[in-house]
Amino acid sequence: MITAGQMRAARALLGIDQNRLAELAGLSLPTIQRMESGSGTVRANVNSLMKVVEALDRAGIDLIGEGAVSTGGGRGVRLKAPPDTDTGA
């Protein structure tokens, strides 16, 4: 649903810290810290995940899923697929 990297990037785009995201989502700071500490998909209960996604949405963040097309206007950043390192060279 959302990766830890997306959460960190979303906060960076909004210019907010983990404490502010916790406030916006109605969660504790340790919960946000735990959610962002991984490297892949955030592992948390569904209620907490939905609170974060909804808070980011209200703040103006459009989360783009893997392989999804971004149709919204506005500026943003998207992580490209890693380059093919198996070039045979």
CSV table of N, CA, C and O in Angstrom, one decimal:
chain,number,residue,atom,x,y,z
A,1,MET,N,0.8,-1.2,0.0
A,1,MET,CA,0.0,0.0,0.0
A,1,MET,C,0.9,1.3,0.0
A,1,MET,O,0.7,2.1,-0.9
A,2,ILE,N,1.7,1.4,1.0
A,2,ILE,CA,2.6,2.5,1.0
A,2,ILE,C,4.0,2.0,1.6
A,2,ILE,O,4.0,1.2,2.4
A,3,THR,N,5.0,2.6,1.0
A,3,THR,CA,6.4,2.2,1.5
A,3,THR,C,6.9,3.2,2.5
A,3,THR,O,6.5,4.4,2.5
A,4,ALA,N,7.9,2.8,3.3
A,4,ALA,CA,8.5,3.7,4.2
A,4,ALA,C,9.2,4.8,3.5
A,4,ALA,O,9.1,6.0,3.9
A,5,GLY,N,9.7,4.6,2.3
A,5,GLY,CA,10.4,5.6,1.5
A,5,GLY,C,9.3,6.6,1.0
A,5,GLY,O,9.6,7.8,1.0
A,6,GLN,N,8.1,6.2,0.7
A,6,GLN,CA,7.1,7.1,0.2
A,6,GLN,C,6.7,8.0,1.4
A,6,GLN,O,6.4,9.2,1.2
A,7,MET,N,6.6,7.4,2.6
A,7,MET,CA,6.2,8.2,3.8
A,7,MET,C,7.3,9.3,4.0
A,7,MET,O,6.9,10.5,4.2
A,8,ARG,N,8.5,8.9,4.0
A,8,ARG,CA,9.6,9.9,4.2
A,8,ARG,C,9.6,11.0,3.1
A,8,ARG,O,9.8,12.2,3.4
A,9,ALA,N,9.4,10.5,1.8
A,9,ALA,CA,9.4,11.5,0.7
A,9,ALA,C,8.2,12.4,0.8
A,9,ALA,O,8.3,13.6,0.5
A,10,ALA,N,7.1,11.9,1.2
A,10,ALA,CA,5.9,12.7,1.3
A,10,ALA,C,6.1,13.8,2.4
A,10,ALA,O,5.8,15.0,2.2
A,11,ARG,N,6.7,13.4,3.5
A,11,ARG,CA,7.0,14.4,4.6
A,11,ARG,C,7.9,15.5,4.1
A,11,ARG,O,7.8,16.7,4.3
A,12,ALA,N,9.0,15.0,3.3
A,12,ALA,CA,9.9,16.0,2.8
A,12,ALA,C,9.2,17.0,1.8
A,12,ALA,O,9.5,18.2,1.9
A,13,LEU,N,8.4,16.5,1.0
A,13,LEU,CA,7.6,17.4,0.0
A,13,LEU,C,6.8,18.4,0.8
A,13,LEU,O,6.6,19.5,0.4
A,14,LEU,N,6.2,17.9,1.9
A,14,LEU,CA,5.3,18.8,2.7
A,14,LEU,C,6.1,19.7,3.6
A,14,LEU,O,5.6,20.7,4.2
A,15,GLY,N,7.4,19.3,3.9
A,15,GLY,CA,8.2,20.1,4.8
A,15,GLY,C,7.8,19.9,6.2
A,15,GLY,O,7.8,20.9,7.0
A,16,ILE,N,7.4,18.7,6.6
A,16,ILE,CA,7.0,18.4,7.9
A,16,ILE,C,7.8,17.3,8.5
A,16,ILE,O,8.5,16.6,7.8
A,17,ASP,N,7.9,17.3,9.9
A,17,ASP,CA,8.6,16.3,10.5
A,17,ASP,C,7.7,15.1,11.0
A,17,ASP,O,6.5,15.2,10.7
A,18,GLN,N,8.3,14.1,11.5
A,18,GLN,CA,7.5,12.9,12.0
A,18,GLN,C,6.5,13.3,13.0
A,18,GLN,O,5.4,12.8,13.0
A,19,ASN,N,6.8,14.2,13.9
A,19,ASN,CA,5.9,14.6,14.9
A,19,ASN,C,4.6,15.3,14.3
A,19,ASN,O,3.5,15.0,14.7
A,20,ARG,N,4.8,16.1,13.3
A,20,ARG,CA,3.7,16.8,12.6
A,20,ARG,C,2.8,15.7,11.9
A,20,ARG,O,1.6,15.8,11.9
A,21,LEU,N,3.4,14.8,11.2
A,21,LEU,CA,2.7,13.7,10.6
A,21,LEU,C,1.9,12.9,11.6
A,21,LEU,O,0.7,12.6,11.3
A,22,ALA,N,2.5,12.6,12.7
A,22,ALA,CA,1.7,11.9,13.8
A,22,ALA,C,0.5,12.7,14.2
A,22,ALA,O,-0.6,12.2,14.4
A,23,GLU,N,0.7,14.0,14.4
A,23,GLU,CA,-0.5,14.9,14.7
A,23,GLU,C,-1.5,14.9,13.7
A,23,GLU,O,-2.7,14.7,14.0
A,24,LEU,N,-1.1,15.0,12.4
A,24,LEU,CA,-2.1,15.0,11.3
A,24,LEU,C,-2.9,13.7,11.2
A,24,LEU,O,-4.0,13.7,10.8
A,25,ALA,N,-2.2,12.6,11.5
A,25,ALA,CA,-2.8,11.3,11.3
A,25,ALA,C,-3.5,10.8,12.6
A,25,ALA,O,-4.2,9.8,12.6
A,26,GLY,N,-3.3,11.5,13.7
A,26,GLY,CA,-3.9,11.1,15.0
A,26,GLY,C,-3.2,9.9,15.5
A,26,GLY,O,-3.9,9.0,16.1
A,27,LEU,N,-1.9,9.7,15.3
A,27,LEU,CA,-1.2,8.6,15.8
A,27,LEU,C,0.0,9.1,16.7
A,27,LEU,O,0.3,10.3,16.7
A,28,SER,N,0.6,8.2,17.4
A,28,SER,CA,1.7,8.5,18.2
A,28,SER,C,3.0,8.7,17.4
A,28,SER,O,3.1,8.1,16.3
A,29,LEU,N,3.9,9.5,17.9
A,29,LEU,CA,5.2,9.6,17.2
A,29,LEU,C,6.0,8.3,17.1
A,29,LEU,O,6.5,8.0,16.0
A,30,PRO,N,6.0,7.4,18.1
A,30,PRO,CA,6.7,6.1,18.0
A,30,PRO,C,6.0,5.3,16.9
A,30,PRO,O,6.7,4.5,16.2
A,31,THR,N,4.7,5.4,16.6
A,31,THR,CA,4.1,4.6,15.6
A,31,THR,C,4.6,5.1,14.2
A,31,THR,O,5.0,4.3,13.4
A,32,ILE,N,4.7,6.4,14.0
A,32,ILE,CA,5.2,7.0,12.7
A,32,ILE,C,6.7,6.6,12.6
A,32,ILE,O,7.1,6.1,11.5
A,33,GLN,N,7.5,6.7,13.6
A,33,GLN,CA,8.9,6.3,13.6
A,33,GLN,C,9.0,4.8,13.2
A,33,GLN,O,9.9,4.5,12.3
A,34,ARG,N,8.2,3.9,13.8
A,34,ARG,CA,8.3,2.5,13.5
A,34,ARG,C,7.9,2.3,12.0
A,34,ARG,O,8.5,1.5,11.3
A,35,MET,N,6.8,3.0,11.5
A,35,MET,CA,6.4,2.8,10.2
A,35,MET,C,7.4,3.2,9.2
A,35,MET,O,7.6,2.6,8.1
A,36,GLU,N,8.2,4.2,9.5
A,36,GLU,CA,9.2,4.8,8.5
A,36,GLU,C,10.5,4.1,8.7
A,36,GLU,O,11.4,4.3,7.9
A,37,SER,N,10.7,3.2,9.6
A,37,SER,CA,12.0,2.6,9.9
A,37,SER,C,12.4,1.5,8.9
A,37,SER,O,13.6,1.2,8.8
A,38,GLY,N,11.5,1.0,8.2
A,38,GLY,CA,11.8,-0.1,7.3
A,38,GLY,C,12.3,0.4,5.9
A,38,GLY,O,12.4,1.6,5.7
A,39,SER,N,12.5,-0.5,5.0
A,39,SER,CA,12.9,-0.1,3.7
A,39,SER,C,11.9,-0.5,2.6
A,39,SER,O,12.0,0.0,1.5
A,40,GLY,N,10.9,-1.3,3.0
A,40,GLY,CA,9.9,-1.7,2.0
A,40,GLY,C,8.5,-1.3,2.4
A,40,GLY,O,8.4,-0.2,3.0
A,41,THR,N,7.6,-2.1,2.1
A,41,THR,CA,6.2,-1.8,2.4
A,41,THR,C,6.0,-1.6,3.9
A,41,THR,O,6.5,-2.4,4.7
A,42,VAL,N,5.3,-0.6,4.3
A,42,VAL,CA,5.1,-0.3,5.7
A,42,VAL,C,4.2,-1.5,6.3
A,42,VAL,O,3.2,-1.9,5.8
A,43,ARG,N,4.7,-2.0,7.5
A,43,ARG,CA,4.0,-3.0,8.2
A,43,ARG,C,3.4,-2.4,9.4
A,43,ARG,O,4.1,-2.0,10.3
A,44,ALA,N,2.1,-2.3,9.4
A,44,ALA,CA,1.3,-1.7,10.5
A,44,ALA,C,-0.1,-2.2,10.4
A,44,ALA,O,-0.5,-2.8,9.4
A,45,ASN,N,-0.9,-1.9,11.4
A,45,ASN,CA,-2.3,-2.4,11.3
A,45,ASN,C,-3.0,-1.5,10.3
A,45,ASN,O,-2.6,-0.3,10.0
A,46,VAL,N,-4.1,-2.0,9.7
A,46,VAL,CA,-4.8,-1.3,8.6
A,46,VAL,C,-5.3,0.0,9.0
A,46,VAL,O,-5.2,1.0,8.3
A,47,ASN,N,-5.8,0.1,10.3
A,47,ASN,CA,-6.3,1.4,10.7
A,47,ASN,C,-5.2,2.5,10.8
A,47,ASN,O,-5.5,3.6,10.3
A,48,SER,N,-4.0,2.2,11.2
A,48,SER,CA,-2.9,3.1,11.3
A,48,SER,C,-2.5,3.5,9.9
A,48,SER,O,-2.2,4.7,9.6
A,49,LEU,N,-2.4,2.5,9.0
A,49,LEU,CA,-2.0,2.8,7.6
A,49,LEU,C,-3.0,3.8,6.9
A,49,LEU,O,-2.6,4.7,6.3
A,50,MET,N,-4.3,3.5,7.1
A,50,MET,CA,-5.3,4.4,6.5
A,50,MET,C,-5.3,5.8,7.1
A,50,MET,O,-5.5,6.7,6.4
A,51,LYS,N,-5.0,5.9,8.4
A,51,LYS,CA,-4.9,7.2,9.0
A,51,LYS,C,-3.8,8.0,8.3
A,51,LYS,O,-3.9,9.2,8.1
A,52,VAL,N,-2.6,7.4,8.1
A,52,VAL,CA,-1.5,8.0,7.5
A,52,VAL,C,-1.8,8.4,6.0
A,52,VAL,O,-1.6,9.6,5.6
A,53,VAL,N,-2.3,7.5,5.3
A,53,VAL,CA,-2.7,7.7,3.9
A,53,VAL,C,-3.7,8.9,3.8
A,53,VAL,O,-3.5,9.8,2.9
A,54,GLU,N,-4.7,8.9,4.6
A,54,GLU,CA,-5.7,9.9,4.6
A,54,GLU,C,-5.1,11.3,5.0
A,54,GLU,O,-5.5,12.3,4.4
A,55,ALA,N,-4.3,11.3,6.0
A,55,ALA,CA,-3.6,12.5,6.4
A,55,ALA,C,-2.8,13.1,5.3
A,55,ALA,O,-2.8,14.3,5.0
A,56,LEU,N,-2.0,12.2,4.6
A,56,LEU,CA,-1.2,12.7,3.5
A,56,LEU,C,-2.0,13.2,2.4
A,56,LEU,O,-1.7,14.2,1.7
A,57,ASP,N,-3.1,12.5,2.1
A,57,ASP,CA,-4.0,13.0,1.0
A,57,ASP,C,-4.6,14.4,1.4
A,57,ASP,O,-4.6,15.2,0.5
A,58,ARG,N,-5.1,14.6,2.6
A,58,ARG,CA,-5.6,15.9,3.0
A,58,ARG,C,-4.6,17.0,2.9
A,58,ARG,O,-4.9,18.1,2.6
A,59,ALA,N,-3.3,16.6,3.1
A,59,ALA,CA,-2.2,17.6,3.0
A,59,ALA,C,-1.8,17.9,1.6
A,59,ALA,O,-0.9,18.7,1.4
A,60,GLY,N,-2.3,17.1,0.6
A,60,GLY,CA,-1.9,17.3,-0.8
A,60,GLY,C,-1.0,16.3,-1.4
A,60,GLY,O,-0.5,16.6,-2.5
A,61,ILE,N,-0.8,15.2,-0.8
A,61,ILE,CA,0.1,14.2,-1.4
A,61,ILE,C,-0.7,13.2,-2.1
A,61,ILE,O,-1.7,12.7,-1.7
A,62,ASP,N,-0.3,12.9,-3.4
A,62,ASP,CA,-0.9,11.9,-4.2
A,62,ASP,C,0.1,10.7,-4.3
A,62,ASP,O,1.2,10.8,-4.9
A,63,LEU,N,-0.2,9.6,-3.6
A,63,LEU,CA,0.6,8.4,-3.5
A,63,LEU,C,0.4,7.7,-4.8
A,63,LEU,O,-0.7,7.4,-5.2
A,64,ILE,N,1.5,7.3,-5.5
A,64,ILE,CA,1.4,6.6,-6.8
A,64,ILE,C,1.9,5.2,-6.5
A,64,ILE,O,3.0,5.0,-6.1
A,65,GLY,N,1.0,4.2,-6.9
A,65,GLY,CA,1.4,2.8,-6.7
A,65,GLY,C,2.4,2.4,-7.8
A,65,GLY,O,2.5,3.0,-8.8
A,66,GLU,N,3.0,1.2,-7.5
A,66,GLU,CA,3.9,0.6,-8.5
A,66,GLU,C,3.3,0.4,-9.8
A,66,GLU,O,2.2,-0.2,-9.9
A,67,GLY,N,3.8,1.0,-10.9
A,67,GLY,CA,3.3,0.8,-12.2
A,67,GLY,C,2.1,1.6,-12.5
A,67,GLY,O,1.5,1.5,-13.6
A,68,ALA,N,1.6,2.4,-11.6
A,68,ALA,CA,0.4,3.2,-11.8
A,68,ALA,C,0.7,4.5,-12.6
A,68,ALA,O,1.9,5.0,-12.5
A,69,VAL,N,-0.2,5.0,-13.3
A,69,VAL,CA,0.0,6.2,-14.1
A,69,VAL,C,-0.4,7.4,-13.2
A,69,VAL,O,-1.4,7.4,-12.5
A,70,SER,N,0.4,8.4,-13.2
A,70,SER,CA,0.1,9.6,-12.4
A,70,SER,C,-0.7,10.6,-13.4
A,70,SER,O,-0.1,11.1,-14.3
A,71,THR,N,-2.0,10.8,-13.1
A,71,THR,CA,-2.8,11.7,-14.0
A,71,THR,C,-3.0,13.0,-13.3
A,71,THR,O,-3.6,13.9,-14.0
A,72,GLY,N,-2.7,13.2,-12.1
A,72,GLY,CA,-2.9,14.5,-11.4
A,72,GLY,C,-1.9,15.6,-11.9
A,72,GLY,O,-0.9,15.3,-12.4
A,73,GLY,N,-2.4,16.8,-11.8
A,73,GLY,CA,-1.5,17.9,-12.1
A,73,GLY,C,-0.6,18.2,-10.9
A,73,GLY,O,-0.7,17.5,-9.8
A,74,GLY,N,0.2,19.1,-11.0
A,74,GLY,CA,1.1,19.5,-9.9
A,74,GLY,C,2.4,18.8,-10.0
A,74,GLY,O,2.7,17.9,-10.8
A,75,ARG,N,3.3,19.4,-9.2
A,75,ARG,CA,4.7,18.9,-9.2
A,75,ARG,C,4.8,17.6,-8.4
A,75,ARG,O,4.1,17.4,-7.4
A,76,GLY,N,5.9,16.9,-8.6
A,76,GLY,CA,6.1,15.7,-7.8
A,76,GLY,C,7.4,15.0,-8.2
A,76,GLY,O,8.1,15.5,-9.1
A,77,VAL,N,7.6,13.9,-7.5
A,77,VAL,CA,8.8,13.2,-7.7
A,77,VAL,C,8.4,11.7,-7.8
A,77,VAL,O,7.6,11.3,-7.0
A,78,ARG,N,9.0,11.0,-8.7
A,78,ARG,CA,8.7,9.6,-8.8
A,78,ARG,C,10.0,8.8,-9.0
A,78,ARG,O,10.9,9.2,-9.7
A,79,LEU,N,10.1,7.7,-8.2
A,79,LEU,CA,11.3,6.9,-8.3
A,79,LEU,C,11.2,6.0,-9.5
A,79,LEU,O,10.3,5.3,-9.7
A,80,LYS,N,12.3,6.1,-10.3
A,80,LYS,CA,12.3,5.2,-11.5
A,80,LYS,C,12.7,3.8,-11.1
A,80,LYS,O,13.3,3.6,-10.1
A,81,ALA,N,12.4,2.9,-12.0
A,81,ALA,CA,12.8,1.5,-11.8
A,81,ALA,C,14.3,1.5,-11.9
A,81,ALA,O,15.0,2.3,-12.6
A,82,PRO,N,15.0,0.6,-11.1
A,82,PRO,CA,16.4,0.6,-11.1
A,82,PRO,C,16.9,0.2,-12.5
A,82,PRO,O,16.3,-0.5,-13.2
A,83,PRO,N,18.1,0.8,-12.9
A,83,PRO,CA,18.6,0.5,-14.3
A,83,PRO,C,18.9,-1.0,-14.3
A,83,PRO,O,19.3,-1.6,-13.4
A,84,ASP,N,18.9,-1.5,-15.5
A,84,ASP,CA,19.2,-2.9,-15.8
A,84,ASP,C,20.7,-3.0,-15.6
A,84,ASP,O,21.5,-2.5,-16.4
A,85,THR,N,21.1,-3.7,-14.6
A,85,THR,CA,22.6,-3.9,-14.3
A,85,THR,C,23.2,-5.1,-15.0
A,85,THR,O,24.3,-5.3,-15.0
A,86,ASP,N,22.3,-5.9,-15.6
A,86,ASP,CA,22.8,-7.1,-16.3
A,86,ASP,C,22.9,-6.8,-17.8
A,86,ASP,O,22.2,-7.3,-18.6
A,87,THR,N,23.9,-6.0,-18.1
A,87,THR,CA,24.1,-5.6,-19.5
A,87,THR,C,25.1,-6.5,-20.3
A,87,THR,O,25.3,-6.3,-21.5
A,88,GLY,N,25.7,-7.4,-19.5
A,88,GLY,CA,26.6,-8.3,-20.2
A,88,GLY,C,28.0,-7.7,-20.5
A,88,GLY,O,28.8,-8.3,-21.1
A,89,ALA,N,28.2,-6.5,-20.0
A,89,ALA,CA,29.5,-5.9,-20.2
A,89,ALA,C,30.5,-6.2,-19.1
A,89,ALA,O,30.2,-6.5,-18.0
